[in-house]
PDB file of C-alpha atoms in Angstrom:
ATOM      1  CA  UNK D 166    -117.636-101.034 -56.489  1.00 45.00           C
ATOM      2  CA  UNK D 167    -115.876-100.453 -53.011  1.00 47.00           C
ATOM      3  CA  UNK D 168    -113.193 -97.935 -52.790  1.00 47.00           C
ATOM      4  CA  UNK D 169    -110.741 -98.116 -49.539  1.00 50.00           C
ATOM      5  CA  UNK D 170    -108.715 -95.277 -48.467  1.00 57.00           C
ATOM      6  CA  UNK D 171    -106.171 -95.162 -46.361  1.00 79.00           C
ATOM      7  CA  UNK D 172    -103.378 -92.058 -45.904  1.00 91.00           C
ATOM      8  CA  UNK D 173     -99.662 -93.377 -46.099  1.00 93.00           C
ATOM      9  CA  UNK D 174     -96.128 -92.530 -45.592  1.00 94.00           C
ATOM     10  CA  UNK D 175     -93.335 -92.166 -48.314  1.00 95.00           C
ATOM     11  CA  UNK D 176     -89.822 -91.704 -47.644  1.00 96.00           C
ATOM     12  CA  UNK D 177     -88.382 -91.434 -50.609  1.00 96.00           C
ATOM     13  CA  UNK D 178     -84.786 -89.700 -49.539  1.00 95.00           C
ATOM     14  CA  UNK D 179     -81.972 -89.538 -46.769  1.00 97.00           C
ATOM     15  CA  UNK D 180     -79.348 -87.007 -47.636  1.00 97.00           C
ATOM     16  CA  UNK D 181     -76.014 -87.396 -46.018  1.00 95.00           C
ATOM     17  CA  UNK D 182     -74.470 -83.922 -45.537  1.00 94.00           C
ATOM     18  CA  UNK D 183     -72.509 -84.788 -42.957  1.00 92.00           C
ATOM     19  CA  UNK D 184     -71.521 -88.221 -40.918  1.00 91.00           C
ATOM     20  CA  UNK D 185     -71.028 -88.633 -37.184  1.00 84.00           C
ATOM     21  CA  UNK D 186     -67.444 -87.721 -36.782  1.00 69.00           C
ATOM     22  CA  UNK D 187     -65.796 -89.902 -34.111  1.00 64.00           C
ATOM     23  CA  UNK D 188     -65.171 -93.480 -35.533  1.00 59.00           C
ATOM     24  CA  UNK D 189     -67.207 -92.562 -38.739  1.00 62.00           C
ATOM     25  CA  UNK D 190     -64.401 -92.926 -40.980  1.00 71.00           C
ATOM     26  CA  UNK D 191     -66.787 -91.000 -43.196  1.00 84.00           C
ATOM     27  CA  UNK D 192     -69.730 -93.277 -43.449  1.00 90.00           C
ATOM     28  CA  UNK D 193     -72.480 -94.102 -41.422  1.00 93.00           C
ATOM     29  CA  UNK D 194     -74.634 -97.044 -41.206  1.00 94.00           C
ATOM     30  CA  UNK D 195     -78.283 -95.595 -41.092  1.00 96.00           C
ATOM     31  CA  UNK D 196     -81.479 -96.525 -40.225  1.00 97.00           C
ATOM     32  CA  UNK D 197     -84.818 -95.601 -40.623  1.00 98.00           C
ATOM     33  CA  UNK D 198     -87.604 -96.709 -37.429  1.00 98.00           C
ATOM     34  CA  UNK D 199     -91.620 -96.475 -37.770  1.00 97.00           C
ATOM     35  CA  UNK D 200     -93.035 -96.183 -34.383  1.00 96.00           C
ATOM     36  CA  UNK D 201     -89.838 -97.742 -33.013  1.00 96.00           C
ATOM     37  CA  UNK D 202     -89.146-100.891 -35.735  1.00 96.00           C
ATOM     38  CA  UNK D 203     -86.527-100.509 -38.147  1.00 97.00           C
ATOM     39  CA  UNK D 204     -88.205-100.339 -41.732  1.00 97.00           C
ATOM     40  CA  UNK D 205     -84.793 -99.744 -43.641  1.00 98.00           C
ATOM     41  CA  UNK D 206     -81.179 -99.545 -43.499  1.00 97.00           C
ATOM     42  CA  UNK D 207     -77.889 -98.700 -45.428  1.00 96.00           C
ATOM     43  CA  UNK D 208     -75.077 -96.785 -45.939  1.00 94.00           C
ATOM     44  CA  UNK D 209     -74.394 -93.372 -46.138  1.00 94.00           C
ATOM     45  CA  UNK D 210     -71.515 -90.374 -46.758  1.00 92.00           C
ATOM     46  CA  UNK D 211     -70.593 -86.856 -46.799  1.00 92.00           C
ATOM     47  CA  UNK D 212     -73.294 -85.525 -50.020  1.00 94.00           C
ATOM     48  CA  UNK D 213     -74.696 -88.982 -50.786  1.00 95.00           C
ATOM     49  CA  UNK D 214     -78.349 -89.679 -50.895  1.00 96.00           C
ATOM     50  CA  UNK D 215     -80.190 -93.031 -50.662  1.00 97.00           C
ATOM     51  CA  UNK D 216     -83.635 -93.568 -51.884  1.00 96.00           C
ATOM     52  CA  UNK D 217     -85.372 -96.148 -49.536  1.00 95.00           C
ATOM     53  CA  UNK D 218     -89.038 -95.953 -51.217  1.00 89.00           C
ATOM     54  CA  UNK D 219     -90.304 -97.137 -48.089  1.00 92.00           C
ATOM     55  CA  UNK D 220     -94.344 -97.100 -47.605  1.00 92.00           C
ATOM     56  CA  UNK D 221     -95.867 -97.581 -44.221  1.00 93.00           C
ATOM     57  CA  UNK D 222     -99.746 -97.586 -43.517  1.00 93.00           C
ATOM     58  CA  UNK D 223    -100.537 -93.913 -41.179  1.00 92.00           C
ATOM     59  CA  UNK D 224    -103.235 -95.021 -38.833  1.00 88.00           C
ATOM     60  CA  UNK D 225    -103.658 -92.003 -37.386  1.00 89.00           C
ATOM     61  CA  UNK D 226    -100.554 -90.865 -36.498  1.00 94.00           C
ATOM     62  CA  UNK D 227     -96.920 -92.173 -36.320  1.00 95.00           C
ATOM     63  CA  UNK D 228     -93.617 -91.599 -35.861  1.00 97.00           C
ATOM     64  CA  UNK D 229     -90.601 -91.598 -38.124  1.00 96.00           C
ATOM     65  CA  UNK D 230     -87.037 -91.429 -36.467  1.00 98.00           C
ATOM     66  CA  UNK D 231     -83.706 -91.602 -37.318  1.00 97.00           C
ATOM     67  CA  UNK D 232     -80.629 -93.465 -36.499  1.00 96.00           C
ATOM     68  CA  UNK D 233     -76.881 -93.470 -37.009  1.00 95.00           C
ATOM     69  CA  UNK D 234     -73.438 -95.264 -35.994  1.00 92.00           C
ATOM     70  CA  UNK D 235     -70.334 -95.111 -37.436  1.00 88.00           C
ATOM     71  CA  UNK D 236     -69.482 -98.278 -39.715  1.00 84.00           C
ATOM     72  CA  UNK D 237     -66.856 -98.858 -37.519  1.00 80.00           C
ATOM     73  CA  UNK D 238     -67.049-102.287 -35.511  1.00 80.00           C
ATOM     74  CA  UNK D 239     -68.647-101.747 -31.788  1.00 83.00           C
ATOM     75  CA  UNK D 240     -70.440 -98.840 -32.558  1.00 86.00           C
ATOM     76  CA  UNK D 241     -73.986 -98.243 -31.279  1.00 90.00           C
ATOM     77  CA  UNK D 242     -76.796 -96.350 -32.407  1.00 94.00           C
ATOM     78  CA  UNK D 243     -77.792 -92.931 -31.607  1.00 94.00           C
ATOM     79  CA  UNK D 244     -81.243 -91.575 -32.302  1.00 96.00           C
ATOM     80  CA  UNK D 245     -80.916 -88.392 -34.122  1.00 96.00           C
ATOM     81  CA  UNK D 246     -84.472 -86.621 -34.528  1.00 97.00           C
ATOM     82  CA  UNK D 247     -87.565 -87.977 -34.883  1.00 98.00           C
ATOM     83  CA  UNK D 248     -90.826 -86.252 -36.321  1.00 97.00           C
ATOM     84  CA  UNK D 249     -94.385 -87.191 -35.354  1.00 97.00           C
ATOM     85  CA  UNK D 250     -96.715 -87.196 -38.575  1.00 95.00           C
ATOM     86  CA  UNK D 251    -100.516 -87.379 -38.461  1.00 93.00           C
ATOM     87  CA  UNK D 252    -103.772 -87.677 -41.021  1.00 91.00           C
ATOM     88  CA  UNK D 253    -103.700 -83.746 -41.094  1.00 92.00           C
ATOM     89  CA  UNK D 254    -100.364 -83.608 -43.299  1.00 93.00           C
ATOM     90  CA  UNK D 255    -102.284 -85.366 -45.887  1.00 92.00           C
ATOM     91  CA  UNK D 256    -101.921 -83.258 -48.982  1.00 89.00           C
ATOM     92  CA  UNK D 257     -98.523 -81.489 -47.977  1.00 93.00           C
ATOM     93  CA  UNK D 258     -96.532 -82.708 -50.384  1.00 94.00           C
ATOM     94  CA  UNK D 259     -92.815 -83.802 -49.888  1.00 95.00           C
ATOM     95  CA  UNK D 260     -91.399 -82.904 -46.566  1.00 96.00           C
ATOM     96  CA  UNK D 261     -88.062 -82.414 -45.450  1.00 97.00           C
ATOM     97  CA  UNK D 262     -86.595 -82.696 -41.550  1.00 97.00           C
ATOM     98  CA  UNK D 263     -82.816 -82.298 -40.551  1.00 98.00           C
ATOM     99  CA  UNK D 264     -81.880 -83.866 -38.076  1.00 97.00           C
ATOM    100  CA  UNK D 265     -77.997 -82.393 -36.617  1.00 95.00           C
ATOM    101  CA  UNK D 266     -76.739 -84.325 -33.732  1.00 92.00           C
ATOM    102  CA  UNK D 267     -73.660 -86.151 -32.221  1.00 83.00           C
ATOM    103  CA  UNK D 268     -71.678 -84.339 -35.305  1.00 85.00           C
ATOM    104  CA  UNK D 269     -74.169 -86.174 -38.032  1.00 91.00           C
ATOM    105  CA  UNK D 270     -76.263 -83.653 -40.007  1.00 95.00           C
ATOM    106  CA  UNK D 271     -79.182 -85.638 -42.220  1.00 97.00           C
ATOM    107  CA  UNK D 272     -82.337 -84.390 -44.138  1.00 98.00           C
ATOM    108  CA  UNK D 273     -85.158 -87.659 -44.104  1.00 97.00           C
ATOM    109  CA  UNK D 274     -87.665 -86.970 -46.985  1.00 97.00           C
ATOM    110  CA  UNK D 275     -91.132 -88.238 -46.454  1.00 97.00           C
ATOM    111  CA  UNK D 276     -94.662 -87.364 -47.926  1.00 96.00           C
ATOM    112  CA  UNK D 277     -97.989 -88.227 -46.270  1.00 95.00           C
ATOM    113  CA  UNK D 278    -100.531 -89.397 -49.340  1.00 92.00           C
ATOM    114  CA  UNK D 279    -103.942 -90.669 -49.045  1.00 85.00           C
ATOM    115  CA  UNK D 280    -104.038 -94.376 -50.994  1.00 71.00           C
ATOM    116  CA  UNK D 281    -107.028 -95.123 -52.822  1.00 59.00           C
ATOM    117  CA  UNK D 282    -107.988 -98.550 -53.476  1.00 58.00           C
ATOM    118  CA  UNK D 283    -110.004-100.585 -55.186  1.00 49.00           C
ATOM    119  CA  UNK D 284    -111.219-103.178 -53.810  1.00 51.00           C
ATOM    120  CA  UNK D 285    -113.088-104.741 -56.406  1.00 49.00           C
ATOM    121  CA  UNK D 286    -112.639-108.444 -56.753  1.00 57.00           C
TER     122      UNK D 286
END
């Protein structure tokens, strides 16, 4: 039997307290970038949360960011925060960062697990 393991990260939330406030017309379109490629997307307003279940490999280390425009037409993007995560947060359970910027105020939910697999055929 030949068991794999490999640490990965969860995002299970984005919490909306707040949207960017010029143009925002109180939602935001959101996004969610691994090392610099967009992994999700959607929609978001003052108190609502959205649950992307997103599950990336962690190789190491890697970096989680996120971005926000107003739904309005023409808008662009604005990086809000970022946080760097690496093999050592294995174990820490669910984390939360807020990010406050530009009049947007987010929390981005993410746990670092080790994945055990079995790679049995």
């Amino acid at each position: 039997m030949t068991m794999s393991h490999a640490n990965e990260v969860r995002i299970p939330f984005v919490f909306c307290s707040s949207p960017q406030a010029p143009g925002s017309q109180g939602v935001d379109r959101v996004k969610i970038l691994w090392d610099g490629e967009e992994i999700w997307q959607g929609e978001a307003g003052t108190g609502e949360t959205n649950t992307p279940e997103v599950t990336r490999p962690l190789l190491g280390s890697g970096t989680l960011a996120l971005a926000v425009r107003p739904a309005a037409e023409g808008s662009v993007w604005d990086v809000i925060g970022s946080v760097t995560l690496s093999d050592a947060d294995v174990g820490a359970g669910i984390q939360t960062a807020r990010f406050v910027k530009s009049g947007a105020d987010y929390e981005l939910s993410y746990e670092v697990a080790m994945d055990v697999t079995d790679d049995r055929p």
